[in-house]
């Protein structure tokens, strides 16, 4: 019997998933882990990452060879599986239909509109702009008007 050692990111010890042959498909490994851990497939999906190379397995037909150690994370169904920083940084669209920031006057207008946004976490702006807006919002209560 061949096996794959797996552990959830929040746990300390590895568990073992056994199978016949030299490889197991990612889909079969996910099913076996969900069955062993008593997880419901309707509520979450599993993100499987190689523990040594930190390679994320995304294709359910991908073959995982025997005696490999993997890290398992539960993710909500429909969540973005990509964990690359380029996806998070690559958002450059303006908020609330404003035009792209090109000079200082439009930057201050953009920042003024961004400071009026209630939820900056979901705002479609760069992290730097969000931080500037947050600093402006937190200092507004102590301004000379108040």
Short mmCIF file of C-alpha atoms in Angstrom, two decimals:
data_model
loop_
_atom_site.label_atom_id
_atom_site.label_comp_id
_atom_site.label_asym_id
_atom_site.label_seq_id
_atom_site.Cartn_x
_atom_site.Cartn_y
_atom_site.Cartn_z
CA UNK A 1 0.00 0.00 0.00
CA UNK A 2 1.21 3.46 -0.91
CA UNK A 3 0.42 6.53 1.14
CA UNK A 4 0.40 10.33 1.13
CA UNK A 5 1.11 12.17 4.36
CA UNK A 6 -1.19 15.14 4.88
CA UNK A 7 -1.84 17.66 7.57
CA UNK A 8 -4.05 20.67 7.92
CA UNK A 9 -2.15 23.94 8.17
CA UNK A 10 -3.47 24.51 11.69
CA UNK A 11 -2.48 21.08 13.04
CA UNK A 12 0.87 19.79 14.22
CA UNK A 13 0.80 16.13 13.17
CA UNK A 14 0.55 14.45 9.79
CA UNK A 15 -2.12 11.88 9.00
CA UNK A 16 -1.89 9.20 6.32
CA UNK A 17 -4.09 8.62 3.27
CA UNK A 18 -3.49 5.17 1.78
CA UNK A 19 -4.11 4.04 -1.80
CA UNK A 20 -3.10 1.37 -4.30
CA UNK A 21 -0.56 2.12 -7.00
CA UNK A 22 2.21 4.67 -7.45
CA UNK A 23 0.04 7.79 -7.81
CA UNK A 24 -3.27 9.19 -6.61
CA UNK A 25 -5.25 11.88 -8.39
CA UNK A 26 -5.85 15.14 -6.57
CA UNK A 27 -9.61 14.62 -6.75
CA UNK A 28 -9.38 11.18 -5.16
CA UNK A 29 -7.05 12.49 -2.44
CA UNK A 30 -9.48 15.31 -1.63
CA UNK A 31 -12.38 12.85 -1.40
CA UNK A 32 -10.42 10.55 0.88
CA UNK A 33 -9.31 13.40 3.17
CA UNK A 34 -12.85 14.78 3.35
CA UNK A 35 -14.22 11.35 4.21
CA UNK A 36 -11.54 10.69 6.87
CA UNK A 37 -11.93 14.14 8.46
CA UNK A 38 -15.75 14.03 8.18
CA UNK A 39 -15.99 17.24 6.12
CA UNK A 40 -18.97 18.03 3.91
CA UNK A 41 -18.14 18.68 0.26
CA UNK A 42 -21.04 21.14 -0.05
CA UNK A 43 -19.56 23.53 2.53
CA UNK A 44 -15.87 23.73 1.63
CA UNK A 45 -13.16 22.75 -0.80
CA UNK A 46 -9.60 21.72 -0.04
CA UNK A 47 -6.47 23.51 -1.17
CA UNK A 48 -3.59 21.04 -1.40
CA UNK A 49 0.03 22.25 -1.38
CA UNK A 50 3.22 20.18 -1.51
CA UNK A 51 4.92 20.57 1.88
CA UNK A 52 8.47 20.48 0.49
CA UNK A 53 8.18 22.51 -2.74
CA UNK A 54 5.16 24.64 -1.76
CA UNK A 55 3.65 23.87 -5.18
CA UNK A 56 -0.13 24.19 -5.15
CA UNK A 57 -2.05 21.41 -6.87
CA UNK A 58 -5.03 22.90 -8.75
CA UNK A 59 -6.05 20.32 -11.36
CA UNK A 60 -8.21 17.52 -9.93
CA UNK A 61 -6.68 15.14 -12.48
CA UNK A 62 -3.11 15.92 -11.37
CA UNK A 63 -1.25 12.88 -10.08
CA UNK A 64 0.41 12.98 -6.68
CA UNK A 65 3.09 10.36 -6.20
CA UNK A 66 3.33 8.11 -3.18
CA UNK A 67 5.15 9.12 0.02
CA UNK A 68 4.62 12.86 -0.60
CA UNK A 69 3.76 15.21 2.26
CA UNK A 70 1.09 17.82 1.59
CA UNK A 71 -0.46 20.71 3.50
CA UNK A 72 -4.26 20.95 3.39
CA UNK A 73 -6.29 24.14 3.83
CA UNK A 74 -10.05 24.40 3.90
CA UNK A 75 -11.39 27.14 1.64
CA UNK A 76 -14.99 28.19 0.99
CA UNK A 77 -16.52 26.93 -2.23
CA UNK A 78 -16.16 29.56 -4.93
CA UNK A 79 -13.18 31.22 -3.24
CA UNK A 80 -10.29 32.35 -5.37
CA UNK A 81 -7.74 29.58 -5.19
CA UNK A 82 -4.79 31.65 -6.31
CA UNK A 83 -2.61 32.80 -3.47
CA UNK A 84 -0.14 34.76 -5.55
CA UNK A 85 0.61 38.29 -4.44
CA UNK A 86 0.45 39.54 -8.03
CA UNK A 87 -3.32 38.97 -8.12
CA UNK A 88 -3.88 41.02 -4.99
CA UNK A 89 -1.57 43.86 -6.06
CA UNK A 90 -2.74 43.96 -9.68
CA UNK A 91 -5.99 45.79 -8.93
CA UNK A 92 -5.70 49.22 -10.49
CA UNK A 93 -9.31 50.07 -11.30
CA UNK A 94 -10.64 53.25 -9.70
CA UNK A 95 -13.39 53.33 -7.08
CA UNK A 96 -16.93 54.62 -7.72
CA UNK A 97 -16.47 55.20 -11.46
CA UNK A 98 -13.66 57.77 -11.18
CA UNK A 99 -10.97 58.01 -13.81
CA UNK A 100 -7.48 56.60 -13.39
CA UNK A 101 -5.13 58.67 -11.22
CA UNK A 102 -2.72 60.59 -13.46
CA UNK A 103 -1.72 63.81 -11.67
CA UNK A 104 -1.81 65.42 -8.22
CA UNK A 105 -5.19 67.15 -8.62
CA UNK A 106 -6.93 63.98 -9.73
CA UNK A 107 -5.04 62.04 -7.02
CA UNK A 108 -6.41 64.31 -4.31
CA UNK A 109 -9.91 64.03 -5.83
CA UNK A 110 -9.55 60.23 -5.90
CA UNK A 111 -8.34 60.21 -2.28
CA UNK A 112 -11.25 62.44 -1.22
CA UNK A 113 -13.74 60.02 -2.78
CA UNK A 114 -11.92 57.06 -1.28
CA UNK A 115 -12.08 58.55 2.24
CA UNK A 116 -15.87 58.67 1.92
CA UNK A 117 -15.96 54.92 1.27
CA UNK A 118 -17.40 53.03 4.24
CA UNK A 119 -15.59 49.71 3.71
CA UNK A 120 -12.02 50.27 2.53
CA UNK A 121 -11.23 46.55 2.65
CA UNK A 122 -13.50 45.92 -0.34
CA UNK A 123 -12.59 49.13 -2.17
CA UNK A 124 -11.03 48.57 -5.56
CA UNK A 125 -7.87 50.62 -5.03
CA UNK A 126 -4.20 50.05 -4.34
CA UNK A 127 -3.08 49.25 -0.80
CA UNK A 128 -1.17 52.53 -0.63
CA UNK A 129 -4.31 54.53 -1.48
CA UNK A 130 -6.33 52.54 1.05
CA UNK A 131 -3.77 53.29 3.76
CA UNK A 132 -3.80 57.01 2.91
CA UNK A 133 -7.61 57.03 3.03
CA UNK A 134 -7.62 55.15 6.35
CA UNK A 135 -5.17 57.62 7.88
CA UNK A 136 -7.30 60.50 6.66
CA UNK A 137 -10.48 58.92 8.02
CA UNK A 138 -8.96 58.22 11.44
CA UNK A 139 -7.64 61.78 11.78
CA UNK A 140 -10.86 63.41 10.58
CA UNK A 141 -12.57 63.05 13.97
CA UNK A 142 -9.86 65.17 15.58
CA UNK A 143 -9.79 67.91 12.93
CA UNK A 144 -10.45 71.59 13.65
CA UNK A 145 -14.09 71.27 12.53
CA UNK A 146 -14.84 68.87 15.40
#
